[in-house]
Amino acid sequence: QSVLTQPPSASGTPGQRVTISCSGGSSNIAINVVNWYQQLPGTAPKLLIYSNNQRPSGVPDRFSGSKSGTSASLAISGLQSEDEADYYCAAWDDSLNGAVFGGGTQLTVL
Amino acid sequence: EVQLVESGGGLVQPGGSLRLSCVASVFTFSRYWMSWVRQAPGKGLEWVANINHDGSEKNYVDSVKGRFTISRDNAKNSLYLQMNSLRVEDTAVYYCARGYTYGPDFHSWGQGTLVTVSS
């Protein structure tokens, strides 16, 4: 059972906009920044969004992040086949004094 | 381009020990927080431990406290994870990751090394 809760799966058709939610609590998302990772099959994770809504250089602006209260969201617009991957949210938890990840969301492009 | 190369994984029996290493290059290693993150086969990501720039601050996930020790040698641009009293549930790919803060802002990752704990 992950501290941060994500839907196990999501899907969309090419060109569509999809969102992935990440629900936490008062000791993690409410008071710390949220980061998002993309993991393609058989590869290491890649940072997609940091500090709630910042994109590292090289990440397309189709990807965006937001946070409100104890929840965060990752939005992907103009969905492409290469976006098919697992997506994870992560944040620091002050009560656990450690980093926590969501359980991951498997995105399928139909 | 930032490079992080892990090594030291392998097959070990329950109760055994293993030491993972991660060698960094193309950046000033001593300026960054470093972490170990693992992923059990077919499962999600789990943060294991982190260490600050000079090794004076370390944090661990509860499940490895007292069994794993994270350390670093800035002169050798290297990060380590000493794993003792290994359990079957420690089986995973272990990644080293570079961050700017103590939080999970991992801008760079290694390719991972597989640790299998089995009799």
mmCIF file of C-alpha atoms in Angstrom:
data_model
loop_
_atom_site.group_PDB
_atom_site.id
_atom_site.type_symbol
_atom_site.label_atom_id
_atom_site.label_comp_id
_atom_site.label_asym_id
_atom_site.label_seq_id
_atom_site.Cartn_x
_atom_site.Cartn_y
_atom_site.Cartn_z
ATOM 1 C CA GLN A 1 0.000 0.000 0.000
ATOM 2 C CA SER A 2 1.687 3.197 -1.211
ATOM 3 C CA VAL A 3 1.559 6.421 0.805
ATOM 4 C CA LEU A 4 0.689 8.301 -2.385
ATOM 5 C CA THR A 5 -2.322 6.957 -4.285
ATOM 6 C CA GLN A 6 -2.471 6.810 -8.064
ATOM 7 C CA PRO A 7 -4.935 5.055 -10.373
ATOM 8 C CA PRO A 8 -3.321 1.818 -11.584
ATOM 9 C CA SER A 9 -4.192 2.514 -15.204
ATOM 10 C CA ALA A 10 -5.195 5.255 -17.610
ATOM 11 C CA SER A 11 -5.754 5.376 -21.332
ATOM 12 C CA GLY A 12 -6.389 7.714 -24.218
ATOM 13 C CA THR A 13 -6.332 7.971 -27.971
ATOM 14 C CA PRO A 14 -3.691 9.842 -29.980
ATOM 15 C CA GLY A 15 -4.167 13.599 -29.724
ATOM 16 C CA GLN A 16 -6.304 13.345 -26.607
ATOM 17 C CA ARG A 17 -5.570 14.951 -23.234
ATOM 18 C CA VAL A 18 -5.237 12.664 -20.218
ATOM 19 C CA THR A 19 -4.661 13.400 -16.563
ATOM 20 C CA ILE A 20 -3.182 11.204 -13.850
ATOM 21 C CA SER A 21 -3.958 11.977 -10.224
ATOM 22 C CA CYS A 22 -1.817 11.540 -7.130
ATOM 23 C CA SER A 23 -3.436 11.734 -3.720
ATOM 24 C CA GLY A 24 -1.449 12.184 -0.528
ATOM 25 C CA GLY A 25 -1.811 13.752 2.884
ATOM 26 C CA SER A 26 -0.853 16.450 5.334
ATOM 27 C CA SER A 27 2.700 15.213 5.824
ATOM 28 C CA ASN A 28 3.695 14.886 2.176
ATOM 29 C CA ILE A 29 1.953 16.605 -0.733
ATOM 30 C CA ALA A 30 0.311 19.281 1.426
ATOM 31 C CA ILE A 31 3.664 20.668 2.570
ATOM 32 C CA ASN A 32 6.245 19.422 0.049
ATOM 33 C CA VAL A 33 6.750 19.610 -3.680
ATOM 34 C CA VAL A 34 5.643 16.849 -6.010
ATOM 35 C CA ASN A 35 7.756 15.311 -8.743
ATOM 36 C CA TRP A 36 6.655 13.099 -11.622
ATOM 37 C CA TYR A 37 8.567 10.345 -13.431
ATOM 38 C CA GLN A 38 8.064 8.489 -16.679
ATOM 39 C CA GLN A 39 9.364 4.953 -17.005
ATOM 40 C CA LEU A 40 9.418 3.307 -20.397
ATOM 41 C CA PRO A 41 9.535 -0.519 -20.425
ATOM 42 C CA GLY A 42 12.934 -1.879 -19.479
ATOM 43 C CA THR A 43 14.488 1.504 -18.785
ATOM 44 C CA ALA A 44 15.353 3.672 -15.804
ATOM 45 C CA PRO A 45 12.827 6.306 -14.723
ATOM 46 C CA LYS A 46 13.096 9.790 -16.184
ATOM 47 C CA LEU A 47 12.194 13.023 -14.385
ATOM 48 C CA LEU A 48 9.217 14.590 -16.110
ATOM 49 C CA ILE A 49 8.054 17.303 -13.697
ATOM 50 C CA TYR A 50 9.774 18.683 -10.587
ATOM 51 C CA SER A 51 8.690 21.217 -7.973
ATOM 52 C CA ASN A 52 5.019 20.598 -8.808
ATOM 53 C CA ASN A 53 5.019 22.165 -12.264
ATOM 54 C CA GLN A 54 8.550 22.631 -13.605
ATOM 55 C CA ARG A 55 9.804 20.770 -16.666
ATOM 56 C CA PRO A 56 13.465 19.764 -17.014
ATOM 57 C CA SER A 57 15.043 20.839 -20.265
ATOM 58 C CA GLY A 58 14.103 18.513 -23.075
ATOM 59 C CA VAL A 59 10.690 17.548 -21.710
ATOM 60 C CA PRO A 60 7.971 18.635 -24.152
ATOM 61 C CA ASP A 61 5.468 21.241 -22.974
ATOM 62 C CA ARG A 62 2.737 18.664 -23.631
ATOM 63 C CA PHE A 63 3.508 17.525 -20.097
ATOM 64 C CA SER A 64 2.344 19.706 -17.213
ATOM 65 C CA GLY A 65 1.939 19.321 -13.474
ATOM 66 C CA SER A 66 -0.220 20.943 -10.826
ATOM 67 C CA LYS A 67 -0.858 20.661 -7.105
ATOM 68 C CA SER A 68 -3.721 21.624 -4.852
ATOM 69 C CA GLY A 69 -3.949 20.788 -1.186
ATOM 70 C CA THR A 70 -3.112 17.133 -0.671
ATOM 71 C CA SER A 71 -3.396 16.146 -4.345
ATOM 72 C CA ALA A 72 -1.391 16.591 -7.501
ATOM 73 C CA SER A 73 -2.001 15.895 -11.167
ATOM 74 C CA LEU A 74 0.007 15.195 -14.284
ATOM 75 C CA ALA A 75 -1.586 16.232 -17.567
ATOM 76 C CA ILE A 76 -0.478 15.026 -20.978
ATOM 77 C CA SER A 77 -1.934 16.825 -23.961
ATOM 78 C CA GLY A 78 -1.662 15.805 -27.598
ATOM 79 C CA LEU A 79 -1.168 12.192 -26.551
ATOM 80 C CA GLN A 80 1.348 10.252 -28.648
ATOM 81 C CA SER A 81 2.086 6.547 -28.943
ATOM 82 C CA GLU A 82 5.518 7.054 -27.395
ATOM 83 C CA ASP A 83 3.853 8.336 -24.211
ATOM 84 C CA GLU A 84 2.821 4.777 -23.414
ATOM 85 C CA ALA A 85 4.691 4.154 -20.162
ATOM 86 C CA ASP A 86 4.390 3.945 -16.383
ATOM 87 C CA TYR A 87 4.084 7.240 -14.520
ATOM 88 C CA TYR A 88 4.959 7.817 -10.856
ATOM 89 C CA CYS A 89 4.465 10.734 -8.504
ATOM 90 C CA ALA A 90 6.858 11.295 -5.600
ATOM 91 C CA ALA A 91 7.215 13.608 -2.622
ATOM 92 C CA TRP A 92 9.036 13.899 0.681
ATOM 93 C CA ASP A 93 7.080 12.801 3.733
ATOM 94 C CA ASP A 94 7.906 14.724 6.897
ATOM 95 C CA SER A 95 6.325 12.132 9.199
ATOM 96 C CA LEU A 96 8.265 9.230 7.695
ATOM 97 C CA ASN A 97 11.348 11.398 7.150
ATOM 98 C CA GLY A 98 11.732 9.787 3.764
ATOM 99 C CA ALA A 99 10.690 9.986 0.141
ATOM 100 C CA VAL A 100 7.512 8.261 -0.977
ATOM 101 C CA PHE A 101 6.334 7.222 -4.417
ATOM 102 C CA GLY A 102 2.872 6.571 -5.752
ATOM 103 C CA GLY A 103 2.099 3.048 -6.848
ATOM 104 C CA GLY A 104 2.390 4.042 -10.496
ATOM 105 C CA THR A 105 -0.074 4.478 -13.357
ATOM 106 C CA GLN A 106 0.254 2.458 -16.539
ATOM 107 C CA LEU A 107 -0.748 4.656 -19.473
ATOM 108 C CA THR A 108 -2.032 2.964 -22.608
ATOM 109 C CA VAL A 109 -2.379 4.808 -25.892
ATOM 110 C CA LEU A 110 -5.256 3.158 -27.729
ATOM 111 C CA GLU B 1 25.963 14.163 -20.103
ATOM 112 C CA VAL B 2 25.679 13.050 -16.490
ATOM 113 C CA GLN B 3 26.695 9.438 -15.977
ATOM 114 C CA LEU B 4 25.843 7.166 -13.070
ATOM 115 C CA VAL B 5 27.015 3.563 -13.316
ATOM 116 C CA GLU B 6 25.940 1.016 -10.709
ATOM 117 C CA SER B 7 27.643 -2.293 -10.017
ATOM 118 C CA GLY B 8 27.780 -4.977 -7.361
ATOM 119 C CA GLY B 9 24.443 -6.687 -7.856
ATOM 120 C CA GLY B 10 24.053 -10.431 -8.014
ATOM 121 C CA LEU B 11 22.565 -13.515 -6.427
ATOM 122 C CA VAL B 12 22.860 -13.846 -2.640
ATOM 123 C CA GLN B 13 21.258 -16.148 -0.078
ATOM 124 C CA PRO B 14 18.851 -14.837 2.564
ATOM 125 C CA GLY B 15 20.838 -13.445 5.480
ATOM 126 C CA GLY B 16 23.769 -12.616 3.242
ATOM 127 C CA SER B 17 25.447 -9.317 2.405
ATOM 128 C CA LEU B 18 26.158 -7.323 -0.712
ATOM 129 C CA ARG B 19 27.752 -3.951 -1.416
ATOM 130 C CA LEU B 20 26.499 -1.845 -4.299
ATOM 131 C CA SER B 21 28.570 0.905 -5.874
ATOM 132 C CA CYS B 22 27.655 3.819 -8.110
ATOM 133 C CA VAL B 23 30.352 5.775 -9.915
ATOM 134 C CA ALA B 24 29.496 9.261 -11.075
ATOM 135 C CA SER B 25 31.056 11.288 -13.857
ATOM 136 C CA VAL B 26 30.616 14.492 -15.855
ATOM 137 C CA PHE B 27 29.423 16.491 -12.852
ATOM 138 C CA THR B 28 30.730 17.699 -9.511
ATOM 139 C CA PHE B 29 29.633 14.744 -7.388
ATOM 140 C CA SER B 30 30.310 16.409 -4.046
ATOM 141 C CA ARG B 31 27.653 19.087 -4.628
ATOM 142 C CA TYR B 32 24.657 16.784 -4.810
ATOM 143 C CA TRP B 33 22.391 14.723 -2.627
ATOM 144 C CA MET B 34 22.427 11.090 -3.750
ATOM 145 C CA SER B 35 19.839 8.361 -3.298
ATOM 146 C CA TRP B 36 19.217 4.684 -3.862
ATOM 147 C CA VAL B 37 15.831 3.724 -5.297
ATOM 148 C CA ARG B 38 14.741 0.143 -5.920
ATOM 149 C CA GLN B 39 12.144 -1.621 -8.014
ATOM 150 C CA ALA B 40 11.065 -5.185 -7.311
ATOM 151 C CA PRO B 41 10.248 -7.287 -10.398
ATOM 152 C CA GLY B 42 6.967 -6.090 -11.887
ATOM 153 C CA LYS B 43 6.437 -3.594 -9.062
ATOM 154 C CA GLY B 44 6.677 0.147 -8.524
ATOM 155 C CA LEU B 45 9.485 2.392 -7.374
ATOM 156 C CA GLU B 46 10.582 2.488 -3.732
ATOM 157 C CA TRP B 47 13.009 5.005 -2.291
ATOM 158 C CA VAL B 48 15.609 3.265 -0.107
ATOM 159 C CA ALA B 49 18.006 5.861 1.291
ATOM 160 C CA ASN B 50 19.660 9.184 0.680
ATOM 161 C CA ILE B 51 22.803 11.002 1.753
ATOM 162 C CA ASN B 52 23.776 14.646 1.700
ATOM 163 C CA HIS B 53 26.780 16.293 0.071
ATOM 164 C CA ASP B 54 29.374 15.453 2.682
ATOM 165 C CA GLY B 55 27.803 12.326 4.144
ATOM 166 C CA SER B 56 26.813 13.957 7.428
ATOM 167 C CA GLU B 57 23.090 13.364 6.906
ATOM 168 C CA LYS B 58 21.477 10.070 5.946
ATOM 169 C CA ASN B 59 17.880 8.888 5.770
ATOM 170 C CA TYR B 60 16.433 5.409 5.250
ATOM 171 C CA VAL B 61 13.092 3.785 4.541
ATOM 172 C CA ASP B 62 11.909 1.923 7.634
ATOM 173 C CA SER B 63 12.175 -1.522 6.034
ATOM 174 C CA VAL B 64 15.969 -1.274 5.661
ATOM 175 C CA LYS B 65 16.912 0.630 8.817
ATOM 176 C CA GLY B 66 19.561 -1.231 10.775
ATOM 177 C CA ARG B 67 20.368 -3.492 7.793
ATOM 178 C CA PHE B 68 21.478 -1.121 5.005
ATOM 179 C CA THR B 69 24.077 1.650 5.172
ATOM 180 C CA ILE B 70 24.480 4.374 2.574
ATOM 181 C CA SER B 71 27.830 6.088 2.224
ATOM 182 C CA ARG B 72 29.861 8.096 -0.254
ATOM 183 C CA ASP B 73 33.473 8.855 -1.143
ATOM 184 C CA ASN B 74 33.615 12.231 -2.846
ATOM 185 C CA ALA B 75 37.288 11.781 -3.733
ATOM 186 C CA LYS B 76 36.304 8.744 -5.785
ATOM 187 C CA ASN B 77 32.992 10.182 -7.068
ATOM 188 C CA SER B 78 31.320 7.122 -5.649
ATOM 189 C CA LEU B 79 28.142 6.210 -3.796
ATOM 190 C CA TYR B 80 27.712 2.950 -1.913
ATOM 191 C CA LEU B 81 24.981 0.830 -0.359
ATOM 192 C CA GLN B 82 26.076 -1.821 2.103
ATOM 193 C CA MET B 83 23.259 -4.347 2.425
ATOM 194 C CA ASN B 84 23.343 -6.824 5.299
ATOM 195 C CA SER B 85 20.840 -9.408 6.554
ATOM 196 C CA LEU B 86 19.277 -9.519 3.127
ATOM 197 C CA ARG B 87 15.737 -10.806 2.760
ATOM 198 C CA VAL B 88 13.860 -12.281 -0.181
ATOM 199 C CA GLU B 89 11.790 -9.090 -0.314
ATOM 200 C CA ASP B 90 14.943 -7.047 -0.982
ATOM 201 C CA THR B 91 15.083 -8.577 -4.468
ATOM 202 C CA ALA B 92 14.946 -5.662 -6.899
ATOM 203 C CA VAL B 93 16.765 -3.544 -9.420
ATOM 204 C CA TYR B 94 18.645 -0.893 -7.446
ATOM 205 C CA TYR B 95 19.137 2.515 -9.038
ATOM 206 C CA CYS B 96 21.358 5.316 -7.852
ATOM 207 C CA ALA B 97 19.951 8.771 -8.480
ATOM 208 C CA ARG B 98 21.186 12.341 -8.212
ATOM 209 C CA GLY B 99 19.102 15.070 -6.634
ATOM 210 C CA TYR B 100 19.423 18.768 -5.861
ATOM 211 C CA THR B 101 17.712 18.478 -2.482
ATOM 212 C CA TYR B 102 16.919 15.819 0.110
ATOM 213 C CA GLY B 103 13.593 15.256 -1.630
ATOM 214 C CA PRO B 104 12.886 12.925 -4.567
ATOM 215 C CA ASP B 105 13.909 15.377 -7.309
ATOM 216 C CA PHE B 106 16.030 12.854 -9.180
ATOM 217 C CA HIS B 107 17.239 14.575 -12.319
ATOM 218 C CA SER B 108 19.624 11.775 -13.221
ATOM 219 C CA TRP B 109 19.493 7.999 -12.801
ATOM 220 C CA GLY B 110 21.843 5.113 -13.376
ATOM 221 C CA GLN B 111 20.892 2.065 -15.418
ATOM 222 C CA GLY B 112 20.349 -0.068 -12.310
ATOM 223 C CA THR B 113 21.857 -3.249 -10.912
ATOM 224 C CA LEU B 114 19.831 -6.366 -10.094
ATOM 225 C CA VAL B 115 19.967 -7.878 -6.625
ATOM 226 C CA THR B 116 18.397 -11.302 -6.232
ATOM 227 C CA VAL B 117 17.973 -12.765 -2.757
ATOM 228 C CA SER B 118 17.144 -16.429 -2.986
ATOM 229 C CA SER B 119 18.159 -19.781 -1.563
#
